[in-house]
Coordinates of C-alpha atoms in Angstrom, one line a residue:
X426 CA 37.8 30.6 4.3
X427 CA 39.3 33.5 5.9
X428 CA 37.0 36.0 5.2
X429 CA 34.6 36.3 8.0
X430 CA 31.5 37.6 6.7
X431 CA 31.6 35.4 3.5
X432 CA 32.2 32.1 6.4
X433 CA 29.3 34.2 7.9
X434 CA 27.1 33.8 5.2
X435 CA 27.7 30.2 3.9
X436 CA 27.0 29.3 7.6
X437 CA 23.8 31.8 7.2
X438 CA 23.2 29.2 4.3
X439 CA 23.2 26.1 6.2
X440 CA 21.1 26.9 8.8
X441 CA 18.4 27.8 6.8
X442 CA 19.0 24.3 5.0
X443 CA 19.1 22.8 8.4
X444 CA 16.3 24.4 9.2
X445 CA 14.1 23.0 6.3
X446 CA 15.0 19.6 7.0
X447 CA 13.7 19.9 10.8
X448 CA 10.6 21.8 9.2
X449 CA 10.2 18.7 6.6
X450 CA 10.3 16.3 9.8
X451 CA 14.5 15.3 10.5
X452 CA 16.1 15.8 13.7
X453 CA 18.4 18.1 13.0
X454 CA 20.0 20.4 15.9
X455 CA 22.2 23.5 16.4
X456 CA 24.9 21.2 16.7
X457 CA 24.4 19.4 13.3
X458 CA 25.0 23.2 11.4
X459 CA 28.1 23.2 13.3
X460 CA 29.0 20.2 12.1
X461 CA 27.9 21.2 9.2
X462 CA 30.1 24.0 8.3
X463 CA 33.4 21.7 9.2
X464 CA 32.5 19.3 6.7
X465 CA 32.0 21.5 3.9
X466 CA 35.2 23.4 4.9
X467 CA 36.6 19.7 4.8
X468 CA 35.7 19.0 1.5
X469 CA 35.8 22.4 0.2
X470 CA 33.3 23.8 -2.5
X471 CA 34.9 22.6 -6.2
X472 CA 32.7 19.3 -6.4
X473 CA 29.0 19.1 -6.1
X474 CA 28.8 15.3 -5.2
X475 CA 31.4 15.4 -2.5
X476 CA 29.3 18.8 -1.5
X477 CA 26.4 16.6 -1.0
X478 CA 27.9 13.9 0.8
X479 CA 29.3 15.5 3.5
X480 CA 25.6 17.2 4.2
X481 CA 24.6 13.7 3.7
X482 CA 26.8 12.2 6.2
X483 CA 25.8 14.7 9.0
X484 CA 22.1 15.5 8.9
X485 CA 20.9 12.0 7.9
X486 CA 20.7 9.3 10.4
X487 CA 18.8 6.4 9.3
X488 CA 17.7 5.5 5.8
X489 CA 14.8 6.0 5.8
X490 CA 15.7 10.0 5.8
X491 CA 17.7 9.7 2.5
X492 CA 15.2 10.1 0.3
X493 CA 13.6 13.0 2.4
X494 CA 17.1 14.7 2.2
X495 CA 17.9 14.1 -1.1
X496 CA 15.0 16.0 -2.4
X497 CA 15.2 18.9 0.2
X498 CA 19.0 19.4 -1.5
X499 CA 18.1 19.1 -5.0
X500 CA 15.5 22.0 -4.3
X501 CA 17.5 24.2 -2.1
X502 CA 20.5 23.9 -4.2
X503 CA 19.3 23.6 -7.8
X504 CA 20.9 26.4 -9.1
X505 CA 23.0 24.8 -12.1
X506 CA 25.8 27.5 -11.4
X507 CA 25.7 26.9 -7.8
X508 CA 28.8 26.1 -7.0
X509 CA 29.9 29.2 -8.6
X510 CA 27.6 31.1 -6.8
X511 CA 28.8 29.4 -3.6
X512 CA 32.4 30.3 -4.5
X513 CA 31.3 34.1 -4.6
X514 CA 29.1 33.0 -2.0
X515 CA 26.2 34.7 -3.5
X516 CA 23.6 31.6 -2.7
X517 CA 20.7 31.3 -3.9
X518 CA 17.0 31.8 -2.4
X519 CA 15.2 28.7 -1.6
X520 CA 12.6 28.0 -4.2
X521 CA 9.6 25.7 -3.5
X522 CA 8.8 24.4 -6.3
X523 CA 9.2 20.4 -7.3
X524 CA 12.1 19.7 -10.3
X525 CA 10.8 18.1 -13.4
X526 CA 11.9 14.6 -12.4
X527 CA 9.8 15.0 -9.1
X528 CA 6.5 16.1 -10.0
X529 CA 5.2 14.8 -6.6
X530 CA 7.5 16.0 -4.4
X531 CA 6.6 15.0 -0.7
X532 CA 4.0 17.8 0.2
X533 CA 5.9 18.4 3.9
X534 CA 9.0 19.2 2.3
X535 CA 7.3 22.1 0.5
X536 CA 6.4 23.3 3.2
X537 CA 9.5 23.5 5.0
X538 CA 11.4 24.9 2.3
X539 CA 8.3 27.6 1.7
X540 CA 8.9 28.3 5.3
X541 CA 12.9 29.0 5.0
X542 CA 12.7 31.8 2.1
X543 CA 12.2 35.6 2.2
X544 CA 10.0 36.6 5.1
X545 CA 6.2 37.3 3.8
X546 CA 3.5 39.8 5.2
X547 CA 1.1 38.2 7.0
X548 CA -2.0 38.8 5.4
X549 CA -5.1 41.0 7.6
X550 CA -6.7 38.9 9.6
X551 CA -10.6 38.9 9.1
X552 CA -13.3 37.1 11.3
X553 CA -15.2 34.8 9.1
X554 CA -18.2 32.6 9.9
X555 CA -18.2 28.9 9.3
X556 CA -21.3 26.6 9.7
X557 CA -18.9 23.6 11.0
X558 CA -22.0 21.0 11.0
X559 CA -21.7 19.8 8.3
X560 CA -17.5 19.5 8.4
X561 CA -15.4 16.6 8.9
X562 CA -12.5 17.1 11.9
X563 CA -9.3 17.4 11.4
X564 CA -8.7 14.1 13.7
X565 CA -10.9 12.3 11.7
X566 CA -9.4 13.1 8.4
X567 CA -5.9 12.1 9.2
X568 CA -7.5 8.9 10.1
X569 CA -8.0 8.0 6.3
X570 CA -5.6 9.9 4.8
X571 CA -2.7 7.7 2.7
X572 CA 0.4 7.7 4.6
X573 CA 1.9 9.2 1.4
X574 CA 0.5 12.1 1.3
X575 CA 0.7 13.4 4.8
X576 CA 2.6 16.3 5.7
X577 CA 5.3 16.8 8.5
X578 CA 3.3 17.9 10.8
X579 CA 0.3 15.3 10.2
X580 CA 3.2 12.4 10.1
X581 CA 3.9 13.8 13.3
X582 CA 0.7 13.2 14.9
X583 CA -0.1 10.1 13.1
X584 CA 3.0 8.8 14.9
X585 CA 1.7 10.0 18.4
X586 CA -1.8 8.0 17.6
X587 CA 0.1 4.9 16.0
X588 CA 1.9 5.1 19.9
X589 CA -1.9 4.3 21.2
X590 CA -3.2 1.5 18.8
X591 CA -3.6 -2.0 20.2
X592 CA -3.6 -4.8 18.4
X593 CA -5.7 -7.3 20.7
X594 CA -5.7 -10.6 19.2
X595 CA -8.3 -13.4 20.0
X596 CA -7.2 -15.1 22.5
X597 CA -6.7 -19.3 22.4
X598 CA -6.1 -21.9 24.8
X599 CA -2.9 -23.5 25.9
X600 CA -1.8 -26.7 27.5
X601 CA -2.0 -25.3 30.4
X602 CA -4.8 -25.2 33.2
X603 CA -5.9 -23.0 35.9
X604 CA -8.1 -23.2 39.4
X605 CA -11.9 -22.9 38.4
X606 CA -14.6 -23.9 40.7
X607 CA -17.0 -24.4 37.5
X608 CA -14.4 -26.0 35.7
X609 CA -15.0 -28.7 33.0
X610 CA -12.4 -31.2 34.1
X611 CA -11.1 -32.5 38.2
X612 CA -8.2 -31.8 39.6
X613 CA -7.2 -34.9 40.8
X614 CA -3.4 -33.7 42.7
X615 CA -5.6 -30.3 44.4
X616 CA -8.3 -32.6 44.8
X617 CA -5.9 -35.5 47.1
X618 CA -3.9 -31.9 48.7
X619 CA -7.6 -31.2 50.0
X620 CA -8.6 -34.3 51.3
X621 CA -5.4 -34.6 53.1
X622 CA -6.4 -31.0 55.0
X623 CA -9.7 -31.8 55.7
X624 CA -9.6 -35.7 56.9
X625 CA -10.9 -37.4 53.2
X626 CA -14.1 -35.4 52.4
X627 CA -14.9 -36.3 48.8
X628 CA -17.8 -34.0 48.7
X629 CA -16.0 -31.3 47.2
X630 CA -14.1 -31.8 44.5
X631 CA -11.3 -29.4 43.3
X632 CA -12.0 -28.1 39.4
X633 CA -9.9 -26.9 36.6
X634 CA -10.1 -25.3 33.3
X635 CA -7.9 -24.6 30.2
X636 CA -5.7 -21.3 30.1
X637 CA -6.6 -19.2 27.7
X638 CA -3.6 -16.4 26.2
X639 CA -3.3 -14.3 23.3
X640 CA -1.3 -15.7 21.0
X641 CA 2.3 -14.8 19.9
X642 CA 2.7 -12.4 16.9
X643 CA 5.5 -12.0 14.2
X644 CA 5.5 -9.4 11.5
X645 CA 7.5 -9.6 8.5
X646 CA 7.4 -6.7 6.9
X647 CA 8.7 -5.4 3.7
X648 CA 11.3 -2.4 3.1
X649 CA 12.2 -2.4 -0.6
X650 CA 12.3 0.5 -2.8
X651 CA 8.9 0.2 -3.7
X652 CA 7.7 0.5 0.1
X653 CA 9.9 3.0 0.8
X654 CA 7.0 5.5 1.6
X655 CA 5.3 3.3 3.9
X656 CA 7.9 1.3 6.1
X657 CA 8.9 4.3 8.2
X658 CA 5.5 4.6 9.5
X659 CA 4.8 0.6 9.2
X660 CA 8.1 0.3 11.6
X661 CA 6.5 2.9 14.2
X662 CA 3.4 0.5 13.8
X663 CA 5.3 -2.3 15.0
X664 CA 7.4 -0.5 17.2
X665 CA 3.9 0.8 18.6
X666 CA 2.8 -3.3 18.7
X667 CA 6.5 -4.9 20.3
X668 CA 6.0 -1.9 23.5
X669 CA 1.7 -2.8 23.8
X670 CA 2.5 -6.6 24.4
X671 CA 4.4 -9.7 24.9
X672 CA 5.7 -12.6 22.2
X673 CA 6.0 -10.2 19.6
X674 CA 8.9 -11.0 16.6
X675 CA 9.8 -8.6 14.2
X676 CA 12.0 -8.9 11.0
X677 CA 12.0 -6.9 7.9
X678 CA 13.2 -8.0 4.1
X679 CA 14.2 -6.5 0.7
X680 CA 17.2 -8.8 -0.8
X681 CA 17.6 -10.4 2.7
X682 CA 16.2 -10.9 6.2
X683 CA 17.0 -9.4 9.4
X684 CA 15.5 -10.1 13.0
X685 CA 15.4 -6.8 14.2
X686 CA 13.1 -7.9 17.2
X687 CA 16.0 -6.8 20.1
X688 CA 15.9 -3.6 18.6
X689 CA 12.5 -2.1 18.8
X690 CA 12.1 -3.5 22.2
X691 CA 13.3 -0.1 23.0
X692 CA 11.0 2.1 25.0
X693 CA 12.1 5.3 22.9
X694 CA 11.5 5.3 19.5
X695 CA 14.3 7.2 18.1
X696 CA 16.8 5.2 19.7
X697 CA 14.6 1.7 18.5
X698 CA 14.7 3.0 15.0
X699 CA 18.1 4.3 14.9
X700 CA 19.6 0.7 15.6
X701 CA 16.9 -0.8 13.5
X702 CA 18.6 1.4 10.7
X703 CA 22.4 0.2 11.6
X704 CA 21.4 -3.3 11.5
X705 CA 19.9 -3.2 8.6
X706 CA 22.0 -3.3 5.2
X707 CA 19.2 -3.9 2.9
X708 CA 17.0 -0.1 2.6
X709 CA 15.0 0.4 -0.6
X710 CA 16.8 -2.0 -2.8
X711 CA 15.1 -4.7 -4.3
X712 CA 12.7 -7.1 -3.1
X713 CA 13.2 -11.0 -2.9
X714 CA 10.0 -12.7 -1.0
X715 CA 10.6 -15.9 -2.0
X716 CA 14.4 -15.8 -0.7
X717 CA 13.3 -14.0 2.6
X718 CA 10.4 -16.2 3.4
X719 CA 13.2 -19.5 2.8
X720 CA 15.1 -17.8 5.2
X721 CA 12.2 -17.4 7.8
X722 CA 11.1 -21.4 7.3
X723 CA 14.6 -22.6 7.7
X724 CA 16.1 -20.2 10.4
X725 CA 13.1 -19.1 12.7
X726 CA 10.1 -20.9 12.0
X727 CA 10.9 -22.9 15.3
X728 CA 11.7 -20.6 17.3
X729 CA 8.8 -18.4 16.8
X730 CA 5.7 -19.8 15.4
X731 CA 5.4 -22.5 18.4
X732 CA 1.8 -22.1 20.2
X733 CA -0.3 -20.9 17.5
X734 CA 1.8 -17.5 16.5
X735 CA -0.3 -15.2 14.0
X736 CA 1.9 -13.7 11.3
X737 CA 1.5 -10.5 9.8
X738 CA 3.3 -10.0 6.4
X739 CA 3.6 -6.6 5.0
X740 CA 4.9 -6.0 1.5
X741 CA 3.3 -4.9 -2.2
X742 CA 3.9 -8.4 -3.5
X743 CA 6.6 -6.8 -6.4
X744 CA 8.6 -9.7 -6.5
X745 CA 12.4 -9.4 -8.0
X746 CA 12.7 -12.5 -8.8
X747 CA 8.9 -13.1 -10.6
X748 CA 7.7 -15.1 -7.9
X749 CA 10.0 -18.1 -8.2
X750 CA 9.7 -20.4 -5.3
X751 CA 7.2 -17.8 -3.5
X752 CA 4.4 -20.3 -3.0
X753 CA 6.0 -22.9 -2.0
X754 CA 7.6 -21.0 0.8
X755 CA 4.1 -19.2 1.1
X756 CA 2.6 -22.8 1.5
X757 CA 5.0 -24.2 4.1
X758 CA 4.6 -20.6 6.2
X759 CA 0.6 -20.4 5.9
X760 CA 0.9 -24.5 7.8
X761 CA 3.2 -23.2 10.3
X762 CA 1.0 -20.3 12.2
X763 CA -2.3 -20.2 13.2
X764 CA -3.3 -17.3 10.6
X765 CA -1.4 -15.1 7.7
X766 CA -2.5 -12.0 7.1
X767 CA -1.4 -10.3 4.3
X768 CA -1.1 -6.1 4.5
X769 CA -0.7 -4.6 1.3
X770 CA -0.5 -0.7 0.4
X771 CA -1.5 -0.9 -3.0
X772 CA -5.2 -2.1 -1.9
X773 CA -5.5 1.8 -1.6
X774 CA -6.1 2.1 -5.6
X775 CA -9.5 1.1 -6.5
X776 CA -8.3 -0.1 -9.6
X777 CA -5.8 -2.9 -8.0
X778 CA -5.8 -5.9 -10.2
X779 CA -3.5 -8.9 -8.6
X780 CA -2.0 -9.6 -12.3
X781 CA 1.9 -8.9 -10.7
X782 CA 3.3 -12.9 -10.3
X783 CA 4.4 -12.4 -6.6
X784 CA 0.6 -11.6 -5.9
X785 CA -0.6 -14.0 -7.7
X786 CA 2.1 -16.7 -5.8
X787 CA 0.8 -16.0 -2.5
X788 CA -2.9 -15.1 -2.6
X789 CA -3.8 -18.6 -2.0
X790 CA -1.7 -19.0 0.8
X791 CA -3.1 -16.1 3.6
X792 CA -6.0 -15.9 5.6
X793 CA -6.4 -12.4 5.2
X794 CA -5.8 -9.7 2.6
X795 CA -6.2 -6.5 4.0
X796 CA -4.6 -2.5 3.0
X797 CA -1.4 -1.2 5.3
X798 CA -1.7 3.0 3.9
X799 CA -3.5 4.9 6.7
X800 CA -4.3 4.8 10.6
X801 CA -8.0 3.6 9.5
X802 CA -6.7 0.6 7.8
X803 CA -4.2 -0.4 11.2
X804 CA -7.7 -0.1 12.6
X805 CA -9.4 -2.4 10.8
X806 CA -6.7 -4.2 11.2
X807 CA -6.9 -4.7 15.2
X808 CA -10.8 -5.4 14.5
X809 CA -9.7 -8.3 12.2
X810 CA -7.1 -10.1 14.9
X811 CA -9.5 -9.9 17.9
X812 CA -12.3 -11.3 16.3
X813 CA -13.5 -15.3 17.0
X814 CA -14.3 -15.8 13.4
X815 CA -13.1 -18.5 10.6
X816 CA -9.4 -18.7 10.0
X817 CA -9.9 -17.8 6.4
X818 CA -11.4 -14.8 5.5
X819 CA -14.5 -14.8 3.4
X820 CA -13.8 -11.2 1.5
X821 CA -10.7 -13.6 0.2
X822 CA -12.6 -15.3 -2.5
X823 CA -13.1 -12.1 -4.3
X824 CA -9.2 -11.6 -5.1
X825 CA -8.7 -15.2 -5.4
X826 CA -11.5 -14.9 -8.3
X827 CA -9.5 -12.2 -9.7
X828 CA -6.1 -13.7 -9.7
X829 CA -7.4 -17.0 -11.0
X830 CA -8.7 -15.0 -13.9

């Protein structure tokens, strides 16, 4: 490109794309349109894909961005003759609305592509009266709103709050003991230290009592095509959990499994998630429970269920492989920890039937079957762990019932 103010203008271009993606919720810098411009003068303008790719390459970081990208190009750049237009770098205004294929595009990206067009007049601003008593606030309707369907901005502070939730668990006792003068049980080796001090008086014996700890948690949780809208704020969830406390073992599964436990250990998010994303080869493909779970019993069970660990396994139960060999692995897990507790995003429908095979394969095998789609549920969650209650849930029978029938 020689000319300058045609250069000017396809640079004019990219920032306002850039711009869009940071609107929609991507960290994308004055450094990334720079880098910007480079590539597409490195790849030049005479093939869409390769047009895409090199955007691709620089504004998206993790995977878990892709799909957020992909549709913020699609709209920005949907003209068919685009690359035409590009050539005569006449480009076209950003439009807002979804293509055909996307009915329901995500609601933040329209946002942040309404944002980047023509500049509109602010309408008159006119004093109105509201009788708020009867409102709900804004705080509190984020709290139950689906993960799904929340904009950039509410994603944003859902991820603040999700920095704040504790996940208390009930705690149990180890093989350990501690000093207690009301203690159950004598302590015959402080009891024999204190006699020695004090000449052999007998009349006061030295008293112990069990330690009591929370116990350790490990999440598995589930990042397969189908839970693509979920994981990213499920993995700031268990970021959120690995900071709050100790003994806490994180791995995530699609075709695979990965420990990604050192990772999120990191105090900043960003940087937690960003090597969560490079260690992880496995993004919104397809989902094998049975084959993740074998490689759980085999490889880490040991390790990380010792002392009465409660597991938390996230995933829609959409099984690749039909369920085969889920239960068994299901079984073997469910004797191995102290409680499973299922989290699964589609209890958000109120028409969820568990008629899918992997749901029906491990139903009998948790403790717990609880929804995973908004701050309120992560709640309920915490209110599940740190309560003294039976192992089994009894709001359990109910599915069991309807998988059974």
């Amino acid at each position: 490109m020689t000319d300058d103010a045609p250069a000017g203008r396809l640079t004019l271009n990219l920032m306002h794309f850039a711009r869009a993606l940071r609107a929609a919720g991507l960290p994308v810098g004055p450094g990334k349109v720079l880098q910007a411009v480079e590539a597409v003068e490195a790849v030049g303008l005479s093939n869409r894909t390769d047009f895409y790719w090199a955007l691709h390459a620089v504004f998206v970081n993790r995977h878990d961005q892709s799909e957020l990208f992909d549709q913020a190009f699609h709209v920005f750049w949907r003209n068919p003759d685009i690359l035409k237009r590009m050539m005569s770098l006449m480009l076209p205004k950003v439009r807002t609305e979804a293509p055909p294929d996307q009915p329901e595009m995500a609601q933040r990206l329209a946002e942040a592509l309404h944002g980047s067009g023509a500049e509109q007049e602010e309408p008159e601003k006119t004093e109105i009266e509201i009788d708020a008593s009867f409102t709900v606030s804004a705080a509190e309707r984020l709290q139950d709103k689906d993960f799904e369907k929340m904009t950039g901005e509410e994603m944003a502070q859902a991820k603040r709050l999700l920095t704040r939730l504790a996940l208390p668990l009930a705690e149990v006792t180890t093989r350990r003991y501690r000093p207690d003068p009301m203690g159950p049980r004598v302590d015959p080796r402080a009891t024999l230290r204190r006699m020695l001090r004090t000449g052999g008086d007998l009349s006061d014996l030295t008293r112990k009592r069990r330690r009591t700890r929370p116990p350790p948690l490990v999440v598995l949780c589930d990042i397969s095509g189908s839970m693509t809208r979920y994981s990213r704020m499920l993995l700031h969830f268990m970021h959120a959990v690995t900071n709050d406390r100790d003994r806490v073992y994180s791995f995530v599964f699609g075709t695979r499994l990965t420990n990604i436990t050192r990772h999120l250990r990191h105090k900043d998010v960003d940087v937690a998630l960003d090597a969560v994303s490079g260690a992880v080869a496995d993004w919104s493909g397809g989902t094998r429970i049975g084959t993740a779970l074998h490689a759980f019993n085999r490889t880490w069970a040991r390790r990380v269920l010792g002392q009465g660990a409660v597991v938390l396994l996230i995933t829609d139960g959409l099984d690749r492989d039909a369920g085969e060999g889920l239960a068994a692995e299901a079984e073997r897990l469910h004797k191995s920890c102290r409680r499973l507790v299922w989290l699964n995003p589609l209890l958000r429908w109120e028409g969820f039937a568990p008629k899918s095979s992997g749901i029906r394969a491990l139903l009998p095998h948790v403790d717990d079957f609880l929804a995973a789609h908004s701050l309120n549920s992560l709640a309920d969650l915490a209110g599940v762990l740190s309560a003294d209650g039976p192992r089994r849930s009894p709001g359990l029978r109910r599915w069991l019932k309807e998988a059974a029938g």
